[in-house]
Each structure stands twice: as structure tokens, then as C-alpha cells.
Tab-separated table of C-alpha atoms in Angstrom:
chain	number	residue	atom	x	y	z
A	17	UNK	CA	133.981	106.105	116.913
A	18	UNK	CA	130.309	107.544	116.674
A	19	UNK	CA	129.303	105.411	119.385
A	20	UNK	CA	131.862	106.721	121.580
A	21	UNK	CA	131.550	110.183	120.822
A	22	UNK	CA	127.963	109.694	121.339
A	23	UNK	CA	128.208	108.182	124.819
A	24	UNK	CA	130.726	110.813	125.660
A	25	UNK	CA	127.869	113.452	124.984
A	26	UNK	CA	125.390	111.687	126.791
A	27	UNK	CA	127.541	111.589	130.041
A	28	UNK	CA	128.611	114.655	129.845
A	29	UNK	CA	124.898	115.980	129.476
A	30	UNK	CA	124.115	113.602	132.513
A	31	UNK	CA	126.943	115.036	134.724
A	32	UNK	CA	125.422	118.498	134.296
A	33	UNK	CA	121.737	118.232	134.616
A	34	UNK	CA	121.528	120.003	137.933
A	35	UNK	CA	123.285	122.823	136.748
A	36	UNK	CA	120.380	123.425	133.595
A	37	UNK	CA	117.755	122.573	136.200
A	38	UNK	CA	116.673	119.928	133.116
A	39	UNK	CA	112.978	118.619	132.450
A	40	UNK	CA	113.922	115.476	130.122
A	41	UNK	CA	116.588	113.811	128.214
A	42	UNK	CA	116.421	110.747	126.281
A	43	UNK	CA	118.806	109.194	123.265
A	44	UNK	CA	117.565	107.650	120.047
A	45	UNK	CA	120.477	106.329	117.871
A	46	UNK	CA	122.472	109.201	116.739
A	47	UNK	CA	119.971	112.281	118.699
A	48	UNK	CA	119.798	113.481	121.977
A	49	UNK	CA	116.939	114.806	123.005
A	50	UNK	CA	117.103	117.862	125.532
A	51	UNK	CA	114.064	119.682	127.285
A	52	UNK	CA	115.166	122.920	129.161
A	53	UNK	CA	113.405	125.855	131.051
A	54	UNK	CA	113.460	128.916	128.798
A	55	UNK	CA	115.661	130.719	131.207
A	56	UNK	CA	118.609	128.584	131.329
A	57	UNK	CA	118.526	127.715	127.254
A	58	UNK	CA	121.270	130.049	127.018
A	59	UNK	CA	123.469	128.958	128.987
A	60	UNK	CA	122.732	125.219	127.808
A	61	UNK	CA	124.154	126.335	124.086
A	62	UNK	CA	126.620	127.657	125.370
A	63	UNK	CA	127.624	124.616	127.202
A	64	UNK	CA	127.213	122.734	123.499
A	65	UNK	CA	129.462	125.332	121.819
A	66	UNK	CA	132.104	124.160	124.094
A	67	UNK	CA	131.747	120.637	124.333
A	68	UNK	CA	131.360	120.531	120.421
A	69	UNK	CA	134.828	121.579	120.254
A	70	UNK	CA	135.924	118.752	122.629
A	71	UNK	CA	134.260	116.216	120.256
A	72	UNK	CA	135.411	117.975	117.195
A	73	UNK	CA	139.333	116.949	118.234
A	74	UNK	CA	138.074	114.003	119.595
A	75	UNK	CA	137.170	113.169	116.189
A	76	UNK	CA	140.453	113.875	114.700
A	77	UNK	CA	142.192	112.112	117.148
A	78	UNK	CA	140.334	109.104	116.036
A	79	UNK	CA	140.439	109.719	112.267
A	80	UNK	CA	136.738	109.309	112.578
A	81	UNK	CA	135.843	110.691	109.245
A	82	UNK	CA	132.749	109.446	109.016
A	83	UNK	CA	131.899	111.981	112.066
A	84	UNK	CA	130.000	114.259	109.042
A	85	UNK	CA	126.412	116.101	108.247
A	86	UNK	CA	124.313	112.986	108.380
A	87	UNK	CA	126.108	111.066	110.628
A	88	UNK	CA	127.455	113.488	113.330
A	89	UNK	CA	125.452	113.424	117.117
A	90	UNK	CA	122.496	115.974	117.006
A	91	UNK	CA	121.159	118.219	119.557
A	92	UNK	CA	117.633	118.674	119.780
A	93	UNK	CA	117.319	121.112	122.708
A	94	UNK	CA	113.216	122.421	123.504
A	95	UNK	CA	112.525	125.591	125.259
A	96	UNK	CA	109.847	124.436	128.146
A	97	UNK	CA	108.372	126.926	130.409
A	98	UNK	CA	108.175	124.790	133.456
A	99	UNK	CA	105.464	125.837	135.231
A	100	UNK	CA	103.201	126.007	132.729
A	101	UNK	CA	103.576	121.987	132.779
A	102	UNK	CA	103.364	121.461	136.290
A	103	UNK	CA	99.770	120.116	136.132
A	104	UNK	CA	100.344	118.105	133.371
A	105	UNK	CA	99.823	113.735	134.253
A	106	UNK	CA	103.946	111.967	133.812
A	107	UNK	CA	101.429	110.165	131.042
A	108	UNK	CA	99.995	112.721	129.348
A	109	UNK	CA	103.299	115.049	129.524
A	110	UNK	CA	105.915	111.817	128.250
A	111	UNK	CA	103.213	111.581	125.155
A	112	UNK	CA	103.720	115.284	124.825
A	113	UNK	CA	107.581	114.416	124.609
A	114	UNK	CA	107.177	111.492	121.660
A	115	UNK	CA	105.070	114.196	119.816
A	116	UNK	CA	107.669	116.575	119.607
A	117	UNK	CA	110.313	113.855	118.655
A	118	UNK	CA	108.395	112.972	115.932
A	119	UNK	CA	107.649	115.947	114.611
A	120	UNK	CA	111.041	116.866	114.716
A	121	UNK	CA	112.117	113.765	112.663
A	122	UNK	CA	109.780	114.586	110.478
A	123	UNK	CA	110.529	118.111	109.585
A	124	UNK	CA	115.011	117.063	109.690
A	125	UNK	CA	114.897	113.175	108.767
A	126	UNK	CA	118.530	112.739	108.226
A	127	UNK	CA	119.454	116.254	107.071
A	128	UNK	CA	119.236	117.478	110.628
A	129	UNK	CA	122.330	120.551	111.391
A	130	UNK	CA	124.094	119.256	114.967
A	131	UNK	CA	121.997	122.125	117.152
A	132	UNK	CA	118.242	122.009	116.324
A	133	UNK	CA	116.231	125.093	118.587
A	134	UNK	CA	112.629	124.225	119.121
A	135	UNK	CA	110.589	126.318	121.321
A	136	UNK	CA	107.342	124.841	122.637
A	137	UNK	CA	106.697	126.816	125.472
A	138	UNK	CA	103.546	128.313	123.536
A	139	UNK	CA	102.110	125.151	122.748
A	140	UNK	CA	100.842	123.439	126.151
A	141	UNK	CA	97.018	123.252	125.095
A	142	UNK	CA	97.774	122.220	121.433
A	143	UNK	CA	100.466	119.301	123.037
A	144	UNK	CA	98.188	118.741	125.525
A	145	UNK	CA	94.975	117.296	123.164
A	146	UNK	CA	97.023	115.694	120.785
A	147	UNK	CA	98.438	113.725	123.688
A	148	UNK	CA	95.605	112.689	125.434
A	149	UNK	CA	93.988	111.502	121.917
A	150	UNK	CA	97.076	109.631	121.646
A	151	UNK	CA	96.728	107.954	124.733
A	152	UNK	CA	92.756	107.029	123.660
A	153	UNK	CA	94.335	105.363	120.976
A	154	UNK	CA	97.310	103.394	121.842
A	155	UNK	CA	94.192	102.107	124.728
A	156	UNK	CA	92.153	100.877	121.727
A	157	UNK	CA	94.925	99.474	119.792
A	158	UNK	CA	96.080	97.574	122.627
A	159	UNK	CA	92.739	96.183	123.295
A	160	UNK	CA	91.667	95.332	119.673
A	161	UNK	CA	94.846	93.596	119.275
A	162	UNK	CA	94.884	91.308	122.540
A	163	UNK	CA	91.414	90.662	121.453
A	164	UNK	CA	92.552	89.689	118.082
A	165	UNK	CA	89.847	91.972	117.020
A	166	UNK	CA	91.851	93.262	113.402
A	167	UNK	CA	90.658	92.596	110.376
A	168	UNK	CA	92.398	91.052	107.156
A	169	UNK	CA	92.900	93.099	104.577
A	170	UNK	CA	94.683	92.124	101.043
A	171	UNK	CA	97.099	93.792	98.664
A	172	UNK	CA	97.484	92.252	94.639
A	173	UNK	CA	100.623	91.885	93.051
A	174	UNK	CA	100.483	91.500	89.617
A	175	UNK	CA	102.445	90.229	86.954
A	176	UNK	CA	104.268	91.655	83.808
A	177	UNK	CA	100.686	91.488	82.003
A	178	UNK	CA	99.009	93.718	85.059
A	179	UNK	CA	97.185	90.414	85.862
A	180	UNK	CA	96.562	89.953	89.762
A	181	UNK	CA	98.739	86.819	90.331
A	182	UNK	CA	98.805	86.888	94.075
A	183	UNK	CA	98.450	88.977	97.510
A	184	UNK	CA	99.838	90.140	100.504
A	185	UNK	CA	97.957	89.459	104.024
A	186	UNK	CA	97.635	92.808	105.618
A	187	UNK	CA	96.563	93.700	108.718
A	188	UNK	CA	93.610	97.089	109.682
A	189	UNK	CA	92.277	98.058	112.762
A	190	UNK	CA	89.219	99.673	113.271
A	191	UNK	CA	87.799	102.595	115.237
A	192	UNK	CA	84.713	103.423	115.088
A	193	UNK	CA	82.973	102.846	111.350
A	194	UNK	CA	86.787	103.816	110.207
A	195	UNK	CA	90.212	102.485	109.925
A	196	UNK	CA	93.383	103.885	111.628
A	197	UNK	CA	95.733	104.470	109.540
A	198	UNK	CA	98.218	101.516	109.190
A	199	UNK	CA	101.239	103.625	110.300
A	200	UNK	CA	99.665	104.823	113.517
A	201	UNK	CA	98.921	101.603	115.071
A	202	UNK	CA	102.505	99.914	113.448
A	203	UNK	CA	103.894	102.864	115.582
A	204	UNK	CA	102.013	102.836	118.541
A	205	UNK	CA	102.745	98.759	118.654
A	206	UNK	CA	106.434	98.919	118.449
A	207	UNK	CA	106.311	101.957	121.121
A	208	UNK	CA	104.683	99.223	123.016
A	209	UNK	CA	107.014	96.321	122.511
A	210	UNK	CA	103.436	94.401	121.209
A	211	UNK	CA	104.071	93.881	117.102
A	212	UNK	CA	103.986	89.749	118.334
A	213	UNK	CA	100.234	90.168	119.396
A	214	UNK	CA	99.299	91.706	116.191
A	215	UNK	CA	101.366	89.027	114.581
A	216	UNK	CA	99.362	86.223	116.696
A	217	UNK	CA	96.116	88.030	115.616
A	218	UNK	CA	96.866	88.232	112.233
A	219	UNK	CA	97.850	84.636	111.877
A	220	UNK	CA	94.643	83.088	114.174
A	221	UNK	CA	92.418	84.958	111.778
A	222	UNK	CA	94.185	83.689	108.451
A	223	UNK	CA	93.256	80.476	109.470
A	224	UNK	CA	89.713	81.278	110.120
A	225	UNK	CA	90.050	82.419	106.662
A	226	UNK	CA	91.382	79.558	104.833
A	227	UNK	CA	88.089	78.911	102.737
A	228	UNK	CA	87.871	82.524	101.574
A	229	UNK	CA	91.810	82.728	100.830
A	230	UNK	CA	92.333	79.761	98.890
A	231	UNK	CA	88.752	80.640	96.702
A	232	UNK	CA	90.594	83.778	95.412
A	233	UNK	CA	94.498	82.668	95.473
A	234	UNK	CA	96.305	79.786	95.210
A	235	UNK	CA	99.277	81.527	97.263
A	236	UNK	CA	99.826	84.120	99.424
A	237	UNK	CA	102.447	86.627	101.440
A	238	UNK	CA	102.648	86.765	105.020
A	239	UNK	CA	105.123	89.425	107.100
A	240	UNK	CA	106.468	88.532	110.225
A	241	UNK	CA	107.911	90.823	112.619
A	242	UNK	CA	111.361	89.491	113.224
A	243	UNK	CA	111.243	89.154	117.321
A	244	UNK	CA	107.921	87.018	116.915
A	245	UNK	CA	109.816	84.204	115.909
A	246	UNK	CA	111.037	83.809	119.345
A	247	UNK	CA	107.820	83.760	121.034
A	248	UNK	CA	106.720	79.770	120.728
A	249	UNK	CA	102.722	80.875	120.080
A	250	UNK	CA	103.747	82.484	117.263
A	251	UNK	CA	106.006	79.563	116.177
A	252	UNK	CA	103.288	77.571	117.095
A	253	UNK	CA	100.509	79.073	115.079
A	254	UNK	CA	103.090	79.621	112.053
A	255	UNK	CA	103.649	75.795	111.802
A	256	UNK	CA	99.584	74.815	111.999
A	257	UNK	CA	99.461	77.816	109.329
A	258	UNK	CA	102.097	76.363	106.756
A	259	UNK	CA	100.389	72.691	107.444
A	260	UNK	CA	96.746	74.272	106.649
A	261	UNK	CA	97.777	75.833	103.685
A	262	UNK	CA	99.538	73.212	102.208
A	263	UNK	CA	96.386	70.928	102.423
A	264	UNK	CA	94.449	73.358	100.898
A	265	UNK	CA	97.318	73.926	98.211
A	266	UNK	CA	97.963	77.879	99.252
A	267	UNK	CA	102.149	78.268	98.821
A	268	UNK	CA	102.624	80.426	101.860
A	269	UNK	CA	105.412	83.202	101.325
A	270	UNK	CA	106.872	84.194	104.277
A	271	UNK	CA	108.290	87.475	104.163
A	272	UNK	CA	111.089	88.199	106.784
A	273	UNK	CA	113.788	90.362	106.251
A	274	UNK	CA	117.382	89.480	105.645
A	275	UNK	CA	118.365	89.543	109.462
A	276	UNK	CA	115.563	87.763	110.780
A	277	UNK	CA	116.198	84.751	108.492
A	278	UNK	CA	119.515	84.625	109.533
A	279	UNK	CA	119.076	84.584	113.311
A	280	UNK	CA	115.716	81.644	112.639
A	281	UNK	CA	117.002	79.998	109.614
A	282	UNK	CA	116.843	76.867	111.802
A	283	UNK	CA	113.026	76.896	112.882
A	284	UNK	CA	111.405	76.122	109.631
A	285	UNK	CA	113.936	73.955	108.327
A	286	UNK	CA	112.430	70.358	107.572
A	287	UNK	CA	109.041	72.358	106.228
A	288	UNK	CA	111.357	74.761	103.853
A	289	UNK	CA	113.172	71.362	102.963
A	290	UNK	CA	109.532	70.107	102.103
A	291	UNK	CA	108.498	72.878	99.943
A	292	UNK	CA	105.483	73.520	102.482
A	293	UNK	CA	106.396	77.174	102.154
A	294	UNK	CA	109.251	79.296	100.757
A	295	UNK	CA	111.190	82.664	101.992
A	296	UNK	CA	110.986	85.449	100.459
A	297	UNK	CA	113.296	88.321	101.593
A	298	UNK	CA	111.369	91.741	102.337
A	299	UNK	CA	112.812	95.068	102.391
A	300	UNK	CA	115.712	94.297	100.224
A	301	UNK	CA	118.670	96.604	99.881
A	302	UNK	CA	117.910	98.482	103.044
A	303	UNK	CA	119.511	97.691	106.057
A	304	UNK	CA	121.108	93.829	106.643
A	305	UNK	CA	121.675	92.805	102.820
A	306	UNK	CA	123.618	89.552	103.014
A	307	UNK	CA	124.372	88.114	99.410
A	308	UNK	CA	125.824	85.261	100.895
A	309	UNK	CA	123.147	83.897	102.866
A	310	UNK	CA	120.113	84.431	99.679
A	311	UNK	CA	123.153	82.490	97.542
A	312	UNK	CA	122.989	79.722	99.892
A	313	UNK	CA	118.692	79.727	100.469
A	314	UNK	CA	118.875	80.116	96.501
A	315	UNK	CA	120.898	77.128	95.842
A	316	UNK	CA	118.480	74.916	98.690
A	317	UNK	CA	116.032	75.948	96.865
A	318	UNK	CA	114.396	77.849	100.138
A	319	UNK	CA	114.020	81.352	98.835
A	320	UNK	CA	111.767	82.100	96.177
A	321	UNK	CA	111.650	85.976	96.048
A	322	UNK	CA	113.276	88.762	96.700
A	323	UNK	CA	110.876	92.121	97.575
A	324	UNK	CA	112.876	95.508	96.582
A	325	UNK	CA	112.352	98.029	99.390
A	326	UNK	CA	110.117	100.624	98.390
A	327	UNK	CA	112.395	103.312	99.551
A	328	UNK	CA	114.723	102.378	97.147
A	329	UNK	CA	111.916	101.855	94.053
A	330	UNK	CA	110.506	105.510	94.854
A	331	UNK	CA	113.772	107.037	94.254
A	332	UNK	CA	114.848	105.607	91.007
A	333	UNK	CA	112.716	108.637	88.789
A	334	UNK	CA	115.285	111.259	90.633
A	335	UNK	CA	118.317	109.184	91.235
A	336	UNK	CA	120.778	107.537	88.615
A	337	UNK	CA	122.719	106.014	91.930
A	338	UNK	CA	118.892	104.250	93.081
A	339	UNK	CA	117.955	103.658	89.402
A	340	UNK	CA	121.668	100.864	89.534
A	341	UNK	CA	120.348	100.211	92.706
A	342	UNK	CA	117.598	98.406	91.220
A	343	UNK	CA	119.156	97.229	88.194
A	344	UNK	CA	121.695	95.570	90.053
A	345	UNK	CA	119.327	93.750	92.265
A	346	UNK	CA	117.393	93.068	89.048
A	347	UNK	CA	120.325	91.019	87.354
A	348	UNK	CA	121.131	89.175	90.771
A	349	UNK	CA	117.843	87.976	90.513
A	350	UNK	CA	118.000	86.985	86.659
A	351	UNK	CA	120.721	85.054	87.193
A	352	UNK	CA	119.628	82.912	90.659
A	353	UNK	CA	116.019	82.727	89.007
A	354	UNK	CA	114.293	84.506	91.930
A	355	UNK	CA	111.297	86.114	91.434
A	356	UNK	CA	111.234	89.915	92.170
A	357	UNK	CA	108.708	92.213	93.426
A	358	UNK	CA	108.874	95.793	92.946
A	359	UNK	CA	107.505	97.584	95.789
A	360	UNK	CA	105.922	101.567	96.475
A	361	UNK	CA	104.782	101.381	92.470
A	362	UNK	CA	102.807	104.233	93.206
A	363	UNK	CA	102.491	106.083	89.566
A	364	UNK	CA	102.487	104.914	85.826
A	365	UNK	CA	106.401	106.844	85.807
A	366	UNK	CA	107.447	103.891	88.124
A	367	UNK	CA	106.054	101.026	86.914
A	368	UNK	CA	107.428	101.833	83.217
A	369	UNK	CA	110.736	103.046	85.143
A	370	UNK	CA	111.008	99.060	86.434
A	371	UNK	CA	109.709	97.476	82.965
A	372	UNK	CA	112.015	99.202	81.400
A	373	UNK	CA	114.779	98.078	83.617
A	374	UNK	CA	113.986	94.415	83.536
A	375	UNK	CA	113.291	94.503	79.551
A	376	UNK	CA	116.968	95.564	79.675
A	377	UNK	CA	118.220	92.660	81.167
A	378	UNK	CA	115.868	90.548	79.678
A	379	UNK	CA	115.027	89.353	82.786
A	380	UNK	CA	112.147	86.374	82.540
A	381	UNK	CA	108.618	88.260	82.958
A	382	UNK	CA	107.083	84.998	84.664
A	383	UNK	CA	109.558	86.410	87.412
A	384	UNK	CA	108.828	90.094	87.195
A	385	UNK	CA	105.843	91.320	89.389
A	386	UNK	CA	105.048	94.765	90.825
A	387	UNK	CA	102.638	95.849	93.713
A	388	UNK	CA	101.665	99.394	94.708
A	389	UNK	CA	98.968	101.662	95.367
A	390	UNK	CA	99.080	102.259	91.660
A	391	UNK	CA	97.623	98.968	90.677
A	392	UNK	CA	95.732	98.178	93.890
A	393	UNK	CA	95.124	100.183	97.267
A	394	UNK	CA	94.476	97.612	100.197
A	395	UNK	CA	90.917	96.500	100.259
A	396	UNK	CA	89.311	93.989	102.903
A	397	UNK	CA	89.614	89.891	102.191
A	398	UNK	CA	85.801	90.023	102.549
A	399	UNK	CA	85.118	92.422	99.707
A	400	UNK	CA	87.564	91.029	97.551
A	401	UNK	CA	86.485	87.264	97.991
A	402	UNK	CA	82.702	88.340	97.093
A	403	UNK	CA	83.763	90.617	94.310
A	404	UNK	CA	86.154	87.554	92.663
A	405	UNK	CA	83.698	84.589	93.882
A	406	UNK	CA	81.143	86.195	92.028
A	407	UNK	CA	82.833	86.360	88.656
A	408	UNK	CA	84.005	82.799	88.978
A	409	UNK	CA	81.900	79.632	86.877
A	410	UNK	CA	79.591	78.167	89.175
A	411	UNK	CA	81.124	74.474	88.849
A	412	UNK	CA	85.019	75.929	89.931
A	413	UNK	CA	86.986	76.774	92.804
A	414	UNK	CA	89.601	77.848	91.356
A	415	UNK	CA	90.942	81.531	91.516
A	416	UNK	CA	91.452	83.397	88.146
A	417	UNK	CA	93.540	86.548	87.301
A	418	UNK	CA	91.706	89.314	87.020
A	419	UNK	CA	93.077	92.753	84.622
A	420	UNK	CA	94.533	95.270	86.213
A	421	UNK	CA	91.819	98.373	85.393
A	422	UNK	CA	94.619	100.397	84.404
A	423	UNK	CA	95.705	98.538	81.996
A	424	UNK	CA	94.420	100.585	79.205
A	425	UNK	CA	96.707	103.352	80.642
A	426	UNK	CA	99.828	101.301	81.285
A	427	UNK	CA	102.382	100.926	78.869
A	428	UNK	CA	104.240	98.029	79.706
């Protein structure tokens, strides 16, 4: 019922464009976005008013009662002076557009009102830079990842103890002599319909790695964007990755979330059947949770973990309803002996929060491991294979736990 109110909005919008003498207008999801000359902003609300009426009794004709704050179709409508974007590139003046959107999603996230006002007329020259620095970037992203020119970076997860058990392979681009931040280049990717390069990249230079990984681990997580797994280079450099790794006796974890295992549980299958590598289900509880399907990977013995979102395991210190959340996950892992990782353990509060939790339950602690900026903030392979290498015994390849250096501080 959404979905029709929504695309009764957006037609109606369409069949009056002329008549606002409209810049832009795009739809994400739930939001339309609306960009009108200053002078004819008026009118445009007025239009809304009315036609939020019309989709008010649409919505009781349907019963649609999940047509509420959160979940209603939301107007963002942006007072443009026109001509004072006239010489402004269709490049540089679309990045303008995402800027705004963002910043607006930012600011509302989901408790947007139906009618947001934003005027921008003011804010050409400001737009304008942040744009065209934009644009810079999303040049040298694109480059450094067809070029396969990232570098590996590694993030600990540690056990019940706050011993360093295992990583996850992470991916950081460089600019310069510093890193963009992770999010900037994740967004700039999807934008760019190019997450399976960076997934390419990111597995070619794990197996340049092998020597270094498998000094310092004896097994490792990898994350897959889902639509990679229908691109056969990536299928193809997955399946030389889970053979390399098994001869050099690294358990790969692949971490794909509950949707993406469902639509590829087929592509693996004989090396899941093999125990070459396991599944382990990321971003759990969010989204596509299917019980069903982990019951049947449990029971083949295919899945080994289960990775609680972190934007459920940030909320449990404010939320009774996120704090069962967790429990509940918890005790479905207890009792299908899955290992779970707590994710976003950001703060000593947390990490006790989610001992406390599985001490409850007394849920096994060789299963119970957290990861988080708390324990470890991302650091490059390199630095971490000389800084464990060197504290190694000189007749041994084997990798050893090291303490957590908070663990003086960390009840557990």
C-alpha cells in the first residue's frame, strides 16, 4: 500500500513539473526529492497540502495502517535560485544534489515529518567546492581500485579472555600519505555500481598475502558484497582463495549476509561440503533474517558463526527491546552451537553489557567473541605481521594470542 501511494506521488509530481518550472526530482525508497525555484515554492506546498489529503483517504481506503511517522512518503522540497546555478557543469551541479540528500538523511534519518523545507539558495559557493572535491575523489577511488591499488588492513576479534583469536580482512585506500575514510569510498563505490572491483582487489591482494596471513592467524574473515558473487572473476578468485588457504591451513570465513547466501547457496557447495571454508552470517538481525535457512546450514554443518549487527549491539545500553534483541540471538546460538561475534563493542559499558548477557545463558565462552574499536581499531596487515612475527620463538610459525591491552581495565 506504501508502494502505491508512493508511485501515486511520484506521478502526480511528474504530471505537474511544467507548472513549478522544476530543477530536479529523484526517489529513494520512501523520499522524494524536489528542487524548486524560490518563487514558485509556494505554490509547490500548496500543491502538497492538497494532494496529502488525497493520499490521506487513499490510505484509509486501503486500511494501510502502517501509512505512519516513519513509514509515511516524505517530501524533501529545496529552495534553488535558478540562475544563480546556471553556470554550474550537469557534473558538478548532480554532486551538489547527492550532497544535499545526504545531509538531509543525516540531520532526519528515519524521524523525518512528511514536508521537510530546505533552502539552499545561499549556498552555491559552499555546494560548489564540496562538489568538485567530491568529484577529485570518487576519480581517485575509481582509479586505485581498478588498479587494485588498496591496501589490507586487519581487525582482531578476541575471545571471552580478551585474547586476539582471529581477524577480519579489511580493505583502506589511500590518498596522499593518508587514508580516506572507509565510509567515503564504501559510498562513493556503491554510487558507482563498482563494490565487485574493490572485492576483486581485495581478494588478488589476500593472496599475495598468504605468507604474512597465515604467520599471524590460523583463520580469517572475509566480506563479500552480495552482487559479486555473480560476476565469475570474483567466483573465480574466491575458489583459488579457499584452495590457497586450505593448503596453508587458514579456515576462511566468509561473511555474507543472510540474503546473499540464500540467492548463492549453490556456488560453494562441494567446498562448504569439504570443510574448505565455512559461512558465517554478517549483519544479523537487520534486514533478511531467515531462521530457517541458518537451521538448515547449521545442521550441514556449513555455518559456523553468526555476526550480531552492530546497530543492534550499540543500542542495547539504552534499549530493553535491543538488549532481548541480543539475548535472543544469544540463546539461538547456544543451542545450534554457533559461534557469535558481537559487533560495534566500542566502550567497556558494551562489552560487560554482552558478557553479562551470555554469562546468563551460560552460553559456552569458546563460542563467545567480541570485536570493536574498543579492543582493536583497524591497523595495516604489514604492521601487525612485524609487530606479532617479532614476538614469536625463532624456531615457530605458528601464530599466538596476544592480551588484549585493556585487559587490566575490562571486567569480564
Amino acid at each position: 500500500q506504501c508502494e502505491t501511494i508512493l508511485e501515486m506521488l511520484k506521478n502526480t509530481v511528474v504530471k505537474h513539473m511544467e507548472n513549478f518550472n522544476q530543477l530536479f526530482f529523484t526517489r529513494v525508497k520512501n523520499e522524494l526529492y524536489v528542487f524548486v525555484n524560490n518563487d514558485l515554492t509556494y505554490n509547490f506546498v500548496r500543491f502538497y497540502n492538497s494532494l496529502i489529503k488525497d493520499i490521506e483517504l487513499l490510505a484509509e481506503d486501503l486500511r494501510a495502517s502502517s501509512i505512519v511517522i516513519g513509514n509515511h512518503p516524505v517530501f524533501y522540497i529545496y529552495k534553488f535560485d535558478i540562475n544563480r546555478f546556471f553556470e554550474v557543469p550537469p557534473e558538478e551541479l548532480n554532486e551538489m544534489i547527492n550532497i544535499i540528500k545526504e545531509e538531509s538523511k543525516t540531520k532526519f534519518k528515519e524521524l523525518a515529518p512528511p514536508l521537510v523545507m530546505v533552502d539552499v539558495s545561499e549556498r552555491k559557493l559552499e555546494l560548489w567546492e564540496k562538489a568538485k572535491a567530491n568529484l577529485e575523489l570518487k576519480d581517485i577511488v575509481l582509479k586505485k581500485v581498478k588498479n587494485k591499488d588498496v591496501d589490507l588492513f586487519i581487525q582482531w576479534i578476541y575471545d571471552k579472555n580478551l585474547k586476539n583469536r582471529f581477524f577480519e580482512v579489511l580493505a583502506r585506500i589511500k590518498q596522499g600519505d593518508t587514508y580516506i575514510p572507509a565510509y567515503k569510498f564504501i559510498n562513493i563505490l556503491q554510487r558507482e555500481n563498482a563494490m565487485t572491483l574493490l572485492d576483486i582487489a581485495v581478494i588478488s591482494k589476500v593472496l599475495e598475502n598468504i605468507d604474512k596471513i597465515k604467520a599471524i592467524t590460523h583463520e580469517l574473515y572475509l566480506n563479500i558484497y552480495p552482487p559479486s558473487l555473480e560476476n565469475d572473476e570474483v567466483v573465480g578468485l574466491l575458489k583459488e582463495l579457499i584452495k590457497t588457504l586450505s593448503q596453508n591451513e587458514v579456515m576462511l570465513n566468509l561473511e555474507l549476509t543472510e540474503y546473499a547466501i540464500t540467492a548463492n547457496k549453490e556456488l560453494f557447495e562441494n567446498d562448504m561440503k569439504d570443510h574448505l571454508f565455512y559461512l558465517a552470517l554478517d549483519d544479523f538481525g537487520t534486514g533478511y533474517t531467515n531462521y530457517e535457512l541458518i537451521g538448515e546450514l547449521s545442521e550441514s554443518g556449513l555455518i559456523k558463526t553468526i555476526k550480531i549487527d552492530g546497530a543492534i549491539v550499540k543500542k542495547i545500553l539504552d534499549s530493553q527491546v535491543y538488549m532481548s534483541m541480543v539475548e535472543s540471538i544469544t540463546m539461538f546460538c547456544k543451542r545450534n552451537k554457533l559461534r557469535v561475534i558481537y559487533e560495534f563493542v566500542d566502550s567497556n559499558q558494551i562489552l560487560e553489557a554482552l558478557t553479562k548477557i551470555a554469562t546468563s545463558i551460560y552460553f559456552p565462552k569458546e563460542f563467545m567473541f567480541f570485536q570493536g574499536f574498543y579492543l582493536h581499531k583497524p591497523n595495516a596487515l604489514e604492521e601487525e605481521y612485524k609487530k606479532l612475527t617479532a614476538s614469536l620463538p625463532r624456531d615457530t610459525n605458528m601464530p599466538s594470542s596476544q592480551q588484549n591491552p585493556k585487559d587490566e581495565s575490562v571486567k569480564v
